[in-house]
mmCIF file of C-alpha atoms and ligand atoms in Angstrom:
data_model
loop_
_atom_site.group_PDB
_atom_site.id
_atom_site.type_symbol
_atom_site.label_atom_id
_atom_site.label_comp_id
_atom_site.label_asym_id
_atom_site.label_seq_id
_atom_site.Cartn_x
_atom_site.Cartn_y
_atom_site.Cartn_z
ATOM 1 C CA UNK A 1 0.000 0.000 0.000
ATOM 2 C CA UNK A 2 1.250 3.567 -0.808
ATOM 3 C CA UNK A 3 1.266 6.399 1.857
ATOM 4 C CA UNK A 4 -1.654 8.822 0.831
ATOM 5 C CA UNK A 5 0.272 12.136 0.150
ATOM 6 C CA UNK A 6 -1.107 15.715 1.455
ATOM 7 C CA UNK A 7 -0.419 19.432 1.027
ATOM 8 C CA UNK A 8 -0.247 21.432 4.501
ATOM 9 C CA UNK A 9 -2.347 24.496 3.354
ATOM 10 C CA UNK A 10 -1.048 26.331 5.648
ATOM 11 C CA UNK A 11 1.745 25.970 8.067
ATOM 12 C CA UNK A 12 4.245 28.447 9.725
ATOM 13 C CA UNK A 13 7.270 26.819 9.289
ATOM 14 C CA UNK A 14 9.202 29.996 9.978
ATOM 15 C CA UNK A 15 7.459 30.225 13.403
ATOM 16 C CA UNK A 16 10.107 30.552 16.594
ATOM 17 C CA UNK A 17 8.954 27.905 18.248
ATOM 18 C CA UNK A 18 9.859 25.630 15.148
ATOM 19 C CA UNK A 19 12.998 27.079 14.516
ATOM 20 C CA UNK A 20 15.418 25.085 16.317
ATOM 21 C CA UNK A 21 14.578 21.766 15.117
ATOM 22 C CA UNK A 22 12.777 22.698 11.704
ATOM 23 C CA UNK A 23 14.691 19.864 9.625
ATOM 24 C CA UNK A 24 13.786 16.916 12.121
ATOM 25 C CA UNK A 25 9.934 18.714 12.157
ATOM 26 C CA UNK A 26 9.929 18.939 8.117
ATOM 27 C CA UNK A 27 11.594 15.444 7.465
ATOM 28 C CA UNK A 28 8.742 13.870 10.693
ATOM 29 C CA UNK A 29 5.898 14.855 8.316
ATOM 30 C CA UNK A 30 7.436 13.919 5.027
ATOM 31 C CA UNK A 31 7.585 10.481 6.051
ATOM 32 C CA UNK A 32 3.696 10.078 7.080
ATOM 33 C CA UNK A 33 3.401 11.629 3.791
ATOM 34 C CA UNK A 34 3.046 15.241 3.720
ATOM 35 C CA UNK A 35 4.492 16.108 0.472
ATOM 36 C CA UNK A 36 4.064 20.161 0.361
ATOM 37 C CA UNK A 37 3.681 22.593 2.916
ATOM 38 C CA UNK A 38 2.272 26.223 2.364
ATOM 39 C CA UNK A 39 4.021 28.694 4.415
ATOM 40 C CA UNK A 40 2.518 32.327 4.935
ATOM 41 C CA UNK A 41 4.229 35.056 5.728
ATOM 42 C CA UNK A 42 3.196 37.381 8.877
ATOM 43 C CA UNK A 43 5.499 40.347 8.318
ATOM 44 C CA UNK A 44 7.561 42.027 5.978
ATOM 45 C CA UNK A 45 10.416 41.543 7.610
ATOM 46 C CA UNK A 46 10.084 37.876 7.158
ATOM 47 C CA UNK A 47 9.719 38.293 3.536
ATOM 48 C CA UNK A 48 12.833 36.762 2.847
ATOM 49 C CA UNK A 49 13.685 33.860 5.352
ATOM 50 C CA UNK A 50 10.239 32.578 4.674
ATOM 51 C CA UNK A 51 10.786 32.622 0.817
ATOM 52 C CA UNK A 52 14.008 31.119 1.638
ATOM 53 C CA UNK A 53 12.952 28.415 4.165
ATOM 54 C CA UNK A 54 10.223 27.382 1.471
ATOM 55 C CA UNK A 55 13.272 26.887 -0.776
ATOM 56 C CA UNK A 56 15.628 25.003 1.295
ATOM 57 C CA UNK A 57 13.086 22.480 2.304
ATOM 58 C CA UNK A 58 11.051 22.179 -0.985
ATOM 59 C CA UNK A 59 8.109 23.887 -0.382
ATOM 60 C CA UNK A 60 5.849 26.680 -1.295
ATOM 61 C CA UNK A 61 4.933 30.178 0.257
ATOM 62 C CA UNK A 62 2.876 33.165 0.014
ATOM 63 C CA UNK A 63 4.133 36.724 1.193
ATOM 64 C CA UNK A 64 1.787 39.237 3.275
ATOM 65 C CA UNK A 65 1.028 41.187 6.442
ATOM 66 C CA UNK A 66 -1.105 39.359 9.172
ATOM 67 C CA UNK A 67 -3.871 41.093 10.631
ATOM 68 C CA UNK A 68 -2.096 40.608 14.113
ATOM 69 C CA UNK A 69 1.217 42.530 12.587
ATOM 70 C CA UNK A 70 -1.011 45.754 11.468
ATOM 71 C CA UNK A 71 -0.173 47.541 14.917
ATOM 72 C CA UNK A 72 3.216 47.424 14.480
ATOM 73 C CA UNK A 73 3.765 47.694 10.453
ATOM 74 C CA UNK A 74 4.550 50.660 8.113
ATOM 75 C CA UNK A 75 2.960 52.159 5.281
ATOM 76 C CA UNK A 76 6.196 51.422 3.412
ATOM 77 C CA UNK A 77 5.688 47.715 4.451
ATOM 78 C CA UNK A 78 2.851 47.537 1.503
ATOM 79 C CA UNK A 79 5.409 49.119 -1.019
ATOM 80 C CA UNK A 80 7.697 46.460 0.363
ATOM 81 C CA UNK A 81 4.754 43.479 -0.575
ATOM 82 C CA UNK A 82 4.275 44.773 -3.556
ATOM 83 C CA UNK A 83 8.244 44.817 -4.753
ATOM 84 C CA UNK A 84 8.768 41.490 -3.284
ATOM 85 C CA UNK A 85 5.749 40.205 -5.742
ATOM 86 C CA UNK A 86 7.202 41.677 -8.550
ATOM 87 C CA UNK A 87 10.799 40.402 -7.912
ATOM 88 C CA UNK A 88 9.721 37.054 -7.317
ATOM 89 C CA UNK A 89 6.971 36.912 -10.283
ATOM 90 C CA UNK A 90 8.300 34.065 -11.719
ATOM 91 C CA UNK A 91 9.458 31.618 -8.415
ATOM 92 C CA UNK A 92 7.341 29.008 -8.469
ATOM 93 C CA UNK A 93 7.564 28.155 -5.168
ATOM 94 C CA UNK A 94 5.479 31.797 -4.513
ATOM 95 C CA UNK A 95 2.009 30.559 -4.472
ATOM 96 C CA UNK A 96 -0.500 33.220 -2.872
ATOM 97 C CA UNK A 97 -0.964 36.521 -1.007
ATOM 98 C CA UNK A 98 -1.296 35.683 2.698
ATOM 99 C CA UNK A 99 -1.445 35.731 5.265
ATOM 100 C CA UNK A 100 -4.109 38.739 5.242
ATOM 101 C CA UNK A 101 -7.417 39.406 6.661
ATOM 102 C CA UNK A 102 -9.020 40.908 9.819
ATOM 103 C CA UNK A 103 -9.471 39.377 13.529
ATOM 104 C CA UNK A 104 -11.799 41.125 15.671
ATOM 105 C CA UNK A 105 -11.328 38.508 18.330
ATOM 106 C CA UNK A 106 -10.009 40.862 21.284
ATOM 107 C CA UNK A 107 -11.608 43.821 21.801
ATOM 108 C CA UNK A 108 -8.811 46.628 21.050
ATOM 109 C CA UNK A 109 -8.558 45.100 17.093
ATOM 110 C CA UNK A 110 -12.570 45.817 16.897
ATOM 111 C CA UNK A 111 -11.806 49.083 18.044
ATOM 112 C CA UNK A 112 -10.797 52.513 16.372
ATOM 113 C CA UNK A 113 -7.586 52.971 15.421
ATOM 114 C CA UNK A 114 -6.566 49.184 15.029
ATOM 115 C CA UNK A 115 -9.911 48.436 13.229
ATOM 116 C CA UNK A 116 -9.353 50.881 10.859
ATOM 117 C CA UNK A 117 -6.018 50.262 10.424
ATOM 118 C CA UNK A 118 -6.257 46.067 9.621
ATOM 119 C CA UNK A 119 -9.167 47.001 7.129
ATOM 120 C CA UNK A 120 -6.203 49.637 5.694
ATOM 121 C CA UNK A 121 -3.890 47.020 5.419
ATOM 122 C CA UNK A 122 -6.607 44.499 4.273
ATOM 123 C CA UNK A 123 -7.647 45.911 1.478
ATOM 124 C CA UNK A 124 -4.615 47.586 0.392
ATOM 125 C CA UNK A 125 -3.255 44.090 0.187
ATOM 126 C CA UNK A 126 -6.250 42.154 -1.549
ATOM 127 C CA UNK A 127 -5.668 45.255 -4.348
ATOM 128 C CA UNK A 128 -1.879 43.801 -4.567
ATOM 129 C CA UNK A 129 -3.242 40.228 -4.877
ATOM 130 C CA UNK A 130 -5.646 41.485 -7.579
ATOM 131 C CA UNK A 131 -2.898 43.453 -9.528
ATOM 132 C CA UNK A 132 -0.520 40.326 -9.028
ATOM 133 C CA UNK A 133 -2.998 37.751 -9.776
ATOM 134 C CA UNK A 134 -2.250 35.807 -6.737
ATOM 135 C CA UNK A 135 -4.991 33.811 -4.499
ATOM 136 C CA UNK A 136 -5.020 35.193 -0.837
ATOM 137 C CA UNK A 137 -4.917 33.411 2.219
ATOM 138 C CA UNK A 138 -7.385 34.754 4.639
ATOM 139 C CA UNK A 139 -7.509 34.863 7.996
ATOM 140 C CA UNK A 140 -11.007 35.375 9.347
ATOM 141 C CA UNK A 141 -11.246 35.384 12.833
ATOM 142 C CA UNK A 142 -14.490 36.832 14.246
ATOM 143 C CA UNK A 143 -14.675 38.741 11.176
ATOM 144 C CA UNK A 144 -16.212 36.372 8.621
ATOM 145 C CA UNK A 145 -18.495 38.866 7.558
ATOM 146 C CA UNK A 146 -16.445 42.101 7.054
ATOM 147 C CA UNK A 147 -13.561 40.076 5.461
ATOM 148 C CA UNK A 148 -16.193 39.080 3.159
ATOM 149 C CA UNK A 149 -17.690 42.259 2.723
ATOM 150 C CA UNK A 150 -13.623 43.967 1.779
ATOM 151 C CA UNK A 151 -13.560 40.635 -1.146
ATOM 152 C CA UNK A 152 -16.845 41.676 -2.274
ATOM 153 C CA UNK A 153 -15.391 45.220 -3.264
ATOM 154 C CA UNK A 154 -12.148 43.836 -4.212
ATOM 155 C CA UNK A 155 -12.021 40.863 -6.391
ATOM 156 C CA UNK A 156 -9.035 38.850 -6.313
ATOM 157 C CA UNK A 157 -8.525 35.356 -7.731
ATOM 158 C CA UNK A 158 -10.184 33.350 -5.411
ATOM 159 C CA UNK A 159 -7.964 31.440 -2.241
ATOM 160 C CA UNK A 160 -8.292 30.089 0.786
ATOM 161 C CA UNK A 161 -10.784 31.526 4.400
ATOM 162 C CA UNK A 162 -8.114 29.448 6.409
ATOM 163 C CA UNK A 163 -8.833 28.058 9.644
ATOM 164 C CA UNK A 164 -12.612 29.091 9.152
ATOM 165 C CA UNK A 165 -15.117 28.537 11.770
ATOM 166 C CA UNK A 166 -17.830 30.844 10.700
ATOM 167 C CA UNK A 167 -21.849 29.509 10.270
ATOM 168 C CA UNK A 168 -23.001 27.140 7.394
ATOM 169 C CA UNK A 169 -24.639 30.325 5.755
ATOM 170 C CA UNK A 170 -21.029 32.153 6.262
ATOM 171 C CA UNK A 171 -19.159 29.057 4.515
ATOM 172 C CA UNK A 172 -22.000 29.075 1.963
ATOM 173 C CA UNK A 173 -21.202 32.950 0.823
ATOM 174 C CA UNK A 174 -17.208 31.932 0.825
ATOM 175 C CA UNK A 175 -17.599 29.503 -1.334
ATOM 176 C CA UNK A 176 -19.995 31.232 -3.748
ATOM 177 C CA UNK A 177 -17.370 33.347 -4.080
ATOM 178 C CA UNK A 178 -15.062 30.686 -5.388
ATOM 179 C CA UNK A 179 -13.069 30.448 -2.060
ATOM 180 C CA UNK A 180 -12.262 27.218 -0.224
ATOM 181 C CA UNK A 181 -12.488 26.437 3.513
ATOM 182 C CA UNK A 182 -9.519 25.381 5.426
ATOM 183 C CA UNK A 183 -9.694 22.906 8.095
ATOM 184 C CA UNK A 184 -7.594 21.527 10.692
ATOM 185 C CA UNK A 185 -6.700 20.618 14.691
ATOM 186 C CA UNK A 186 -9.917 22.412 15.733
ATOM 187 C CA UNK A 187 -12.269 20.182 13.928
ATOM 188 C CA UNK A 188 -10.512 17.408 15.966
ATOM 189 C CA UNK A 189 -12.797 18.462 18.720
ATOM 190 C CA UNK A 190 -15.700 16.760 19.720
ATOM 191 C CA UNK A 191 -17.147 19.847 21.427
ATOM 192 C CA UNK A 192 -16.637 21.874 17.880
ATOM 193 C CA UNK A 193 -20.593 21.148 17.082
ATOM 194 C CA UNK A 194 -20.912 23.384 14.725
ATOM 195 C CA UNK A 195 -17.116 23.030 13.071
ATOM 196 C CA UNK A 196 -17.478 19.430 12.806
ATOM 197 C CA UNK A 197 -20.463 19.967 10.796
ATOM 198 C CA UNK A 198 -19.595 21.943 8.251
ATOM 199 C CA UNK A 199 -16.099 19.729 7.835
ATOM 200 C CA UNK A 200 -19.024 16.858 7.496
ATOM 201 C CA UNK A 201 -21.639 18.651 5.190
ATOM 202 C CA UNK A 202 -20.182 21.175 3.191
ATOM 203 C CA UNK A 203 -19.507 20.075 -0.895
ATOM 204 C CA UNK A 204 -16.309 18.296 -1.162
ATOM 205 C CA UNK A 205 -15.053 20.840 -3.645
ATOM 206 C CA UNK A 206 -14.739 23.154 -1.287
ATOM 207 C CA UNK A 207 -12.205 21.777 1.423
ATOM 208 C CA UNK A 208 -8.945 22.134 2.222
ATOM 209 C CA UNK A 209 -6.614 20.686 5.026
ATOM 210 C CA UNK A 210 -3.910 22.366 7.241
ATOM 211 C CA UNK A 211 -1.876 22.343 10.637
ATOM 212 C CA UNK A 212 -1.420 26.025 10.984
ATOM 213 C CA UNK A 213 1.295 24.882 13.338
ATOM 214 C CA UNK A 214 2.718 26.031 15.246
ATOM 215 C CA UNK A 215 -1.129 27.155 16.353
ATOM 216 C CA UNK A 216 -3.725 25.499 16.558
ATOM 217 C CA UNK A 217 -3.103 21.578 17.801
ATOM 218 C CA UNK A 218 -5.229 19.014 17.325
ATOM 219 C CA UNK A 219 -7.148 17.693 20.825
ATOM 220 C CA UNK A 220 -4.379 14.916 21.071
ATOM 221 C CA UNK A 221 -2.365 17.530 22.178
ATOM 222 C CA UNK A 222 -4.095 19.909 23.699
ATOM 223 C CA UNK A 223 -3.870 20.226 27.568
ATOM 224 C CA UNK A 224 -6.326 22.086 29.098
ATOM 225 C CA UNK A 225 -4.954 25.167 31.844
ATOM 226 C CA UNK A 226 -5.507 22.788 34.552
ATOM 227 C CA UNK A 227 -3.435 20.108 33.090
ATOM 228 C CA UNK A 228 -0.789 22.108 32.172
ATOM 229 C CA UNK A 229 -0.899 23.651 35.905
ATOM 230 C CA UNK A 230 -0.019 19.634 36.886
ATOM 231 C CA UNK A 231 2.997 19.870 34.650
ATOM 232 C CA UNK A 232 1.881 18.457 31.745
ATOM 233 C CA UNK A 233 3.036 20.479 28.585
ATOM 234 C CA UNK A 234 0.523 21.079 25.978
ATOM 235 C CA UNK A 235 1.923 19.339 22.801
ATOM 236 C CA UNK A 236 3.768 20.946 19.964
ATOM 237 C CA UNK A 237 1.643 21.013 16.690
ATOM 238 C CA UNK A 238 3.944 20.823 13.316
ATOM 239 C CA UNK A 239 2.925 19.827 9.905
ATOM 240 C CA UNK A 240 3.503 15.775 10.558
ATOM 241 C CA UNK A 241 0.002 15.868 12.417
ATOM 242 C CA UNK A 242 -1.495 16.571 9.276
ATOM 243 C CA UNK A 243 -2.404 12.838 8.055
ATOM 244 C CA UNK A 244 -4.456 12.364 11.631
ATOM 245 C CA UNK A 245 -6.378 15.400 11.372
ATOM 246 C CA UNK A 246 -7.106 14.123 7.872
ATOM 247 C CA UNK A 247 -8.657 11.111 9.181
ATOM 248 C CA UNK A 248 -10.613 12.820 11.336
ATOM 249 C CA UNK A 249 -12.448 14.816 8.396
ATOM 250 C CA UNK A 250 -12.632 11.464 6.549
ATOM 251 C CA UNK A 251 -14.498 9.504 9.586
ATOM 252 C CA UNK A 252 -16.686 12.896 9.625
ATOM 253 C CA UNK A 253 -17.629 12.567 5.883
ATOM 254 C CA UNK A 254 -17.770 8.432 6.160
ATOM 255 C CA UNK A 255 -14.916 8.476 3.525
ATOM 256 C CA UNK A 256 -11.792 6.512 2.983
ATOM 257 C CA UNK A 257 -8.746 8.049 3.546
ATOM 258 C CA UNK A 258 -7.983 7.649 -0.082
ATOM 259 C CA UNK A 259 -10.703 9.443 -1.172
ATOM 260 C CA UNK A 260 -10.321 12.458 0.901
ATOM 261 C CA UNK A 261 -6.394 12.637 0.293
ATOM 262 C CA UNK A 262 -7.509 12.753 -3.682
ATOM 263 C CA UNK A 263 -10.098 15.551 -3.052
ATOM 264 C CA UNK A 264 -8.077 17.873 -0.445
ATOM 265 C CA UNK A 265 -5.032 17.328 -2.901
ATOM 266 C CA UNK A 266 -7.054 18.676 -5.960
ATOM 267 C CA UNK A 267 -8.501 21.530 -3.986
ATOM 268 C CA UNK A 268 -5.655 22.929 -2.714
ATOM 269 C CA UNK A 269 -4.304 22.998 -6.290
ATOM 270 C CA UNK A 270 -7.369 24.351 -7.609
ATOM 271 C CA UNK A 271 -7.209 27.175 -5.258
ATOM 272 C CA UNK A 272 -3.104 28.062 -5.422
ATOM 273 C CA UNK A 273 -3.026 27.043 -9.364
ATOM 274 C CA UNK A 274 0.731 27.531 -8.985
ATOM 275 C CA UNK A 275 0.879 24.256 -7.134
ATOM 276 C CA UNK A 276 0.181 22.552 -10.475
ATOM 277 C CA UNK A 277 3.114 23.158 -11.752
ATOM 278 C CA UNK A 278 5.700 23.531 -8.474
ATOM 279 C CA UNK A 279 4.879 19.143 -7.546
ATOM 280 C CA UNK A 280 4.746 17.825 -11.338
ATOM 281 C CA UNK A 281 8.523 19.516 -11.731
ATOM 282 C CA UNK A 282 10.024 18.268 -8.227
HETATM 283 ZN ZN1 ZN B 1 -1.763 31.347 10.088
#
């Protein structure tokens, strides 16, 4: 039997918290078959080590400002995404814009100036996607409906809502708009209801798999405050958890394996079309 192959959507290789054993993490999920990882960039300053981590270790990346890096960007940091795009137009290992969006989930970012300012950054960055004809990776947290309401205005070509946990009507509106859903350790949650459901009901077409590590884990290891109080260390996600959060999205949607690794692998192409031609040449 072969090992089912996957692509890691979405995975911060270039976190700290990876950085000292990245080669051991990166050669862990190879071998239980994770074949490409996608690795956004938060800030402009790490413009270059992630494009050049996604080199060394064979895999992809997308370049932009994360909603959480607004407060302490520039203006010039735009004009810096927008060189970088054009000086690395023809890399295929450059895949998408990301990662961008809002996150309105603690209440200074829903507030004025740092609202203001991520919907600045936002937008100005879905116009660079649009003039570079790049997907975007979004991030969407507690702001499903005015990141959708910025892509309405702004058209770009297409992407990924990653880590989305928004309402079936929510995922229904992304993906009229051509977007897929990303899904990963929080689905692995029995008390994700509503999650769990859309992972199980939504149209296969529109679903995607990732780690986000070093965020995110799956429950396996999770540890709850009070666990962690007792000395027990909440677990380190990477991108070599991604085959067992795929089975958990398979036994959701009663699928083999098989089957889902086909559909999650054609997705993620179909929304970074780049991909195509990046895994047939290596
Ligand atoms: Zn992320």
């Amino acid at each position: 039997m072969t090992l089912p192959l996957w692509i890691d959507t979405h995975c911060h290789l270039d976190a700290p918290e990876l950085a000292h054993d990245i080669d051991v993490v990166r050669a862990l999920a190879a071998e239980r078959g994770v074949r490409l990882c996608v690795l956004p960039a938060v800030a402009a300053d790490h413009f270059e080590g992630a494009r050049a981590l996604a080199h060394r270790l064979g895999d992809a990346y997308a370049l932009g400002i994360h909603p959480l890096f607004v407060a302490h960007a520039q203006e010039g940091d735009l004009e810096r995404l927008d060189a970088a795009l054009t000086q690395w137009r023809d890399d295929p290992r450059l895949v998408a814009v990301g990662e961008i969006g809002l996150d309105f989930f603690v209440p200074a970012l829903q507030r004025p100036p740092l609202r203001e300012r991520q919907l600045h950054f936002f937008r100005a960055q879905l116009k660079l996607a649009r003039k570079h004809q790049l997907p975007v990776l979004l991030h969407t947290r507690r702001s499903v409906d005015a990141v959708r309401q910025s892509l309405r205005q702004i058209e770009v070509p297409g992407g990924i809502a990653h880590a989305f946990n928004g309402s079936r009507q929510q995922a229904d509106h992304f993906v009229a708009m051509g977007f897929k859903l990303g899904f990963g350790g929080a689905a692995t949650f029995d008390r994700a209801r509503q999650l769990r459901l859309l992972a199980r009901e939504m149209p296969a077409a529109c679903l995607v798999l990732e780690t986000d590590a070093p965020d995110m884990p799956p429950h396996w290891l999770y540890r709850t405050a009070e666990q962690r109080a007792d000395g027990q260390p909440q677990g380190r996600n990477t991108p070599a958890e991604l085959p067992r959060i795929a089975q958990c999205v398979a036994d959701l949607r009663s699928l083999p394996l098989e089957a889902l690794q086909r559909i999650a692998w054609d997705n993620a192409i179909s929304a970074m079309p780049r991909l195509e031609g990046l895994l047939s040449s290596q």
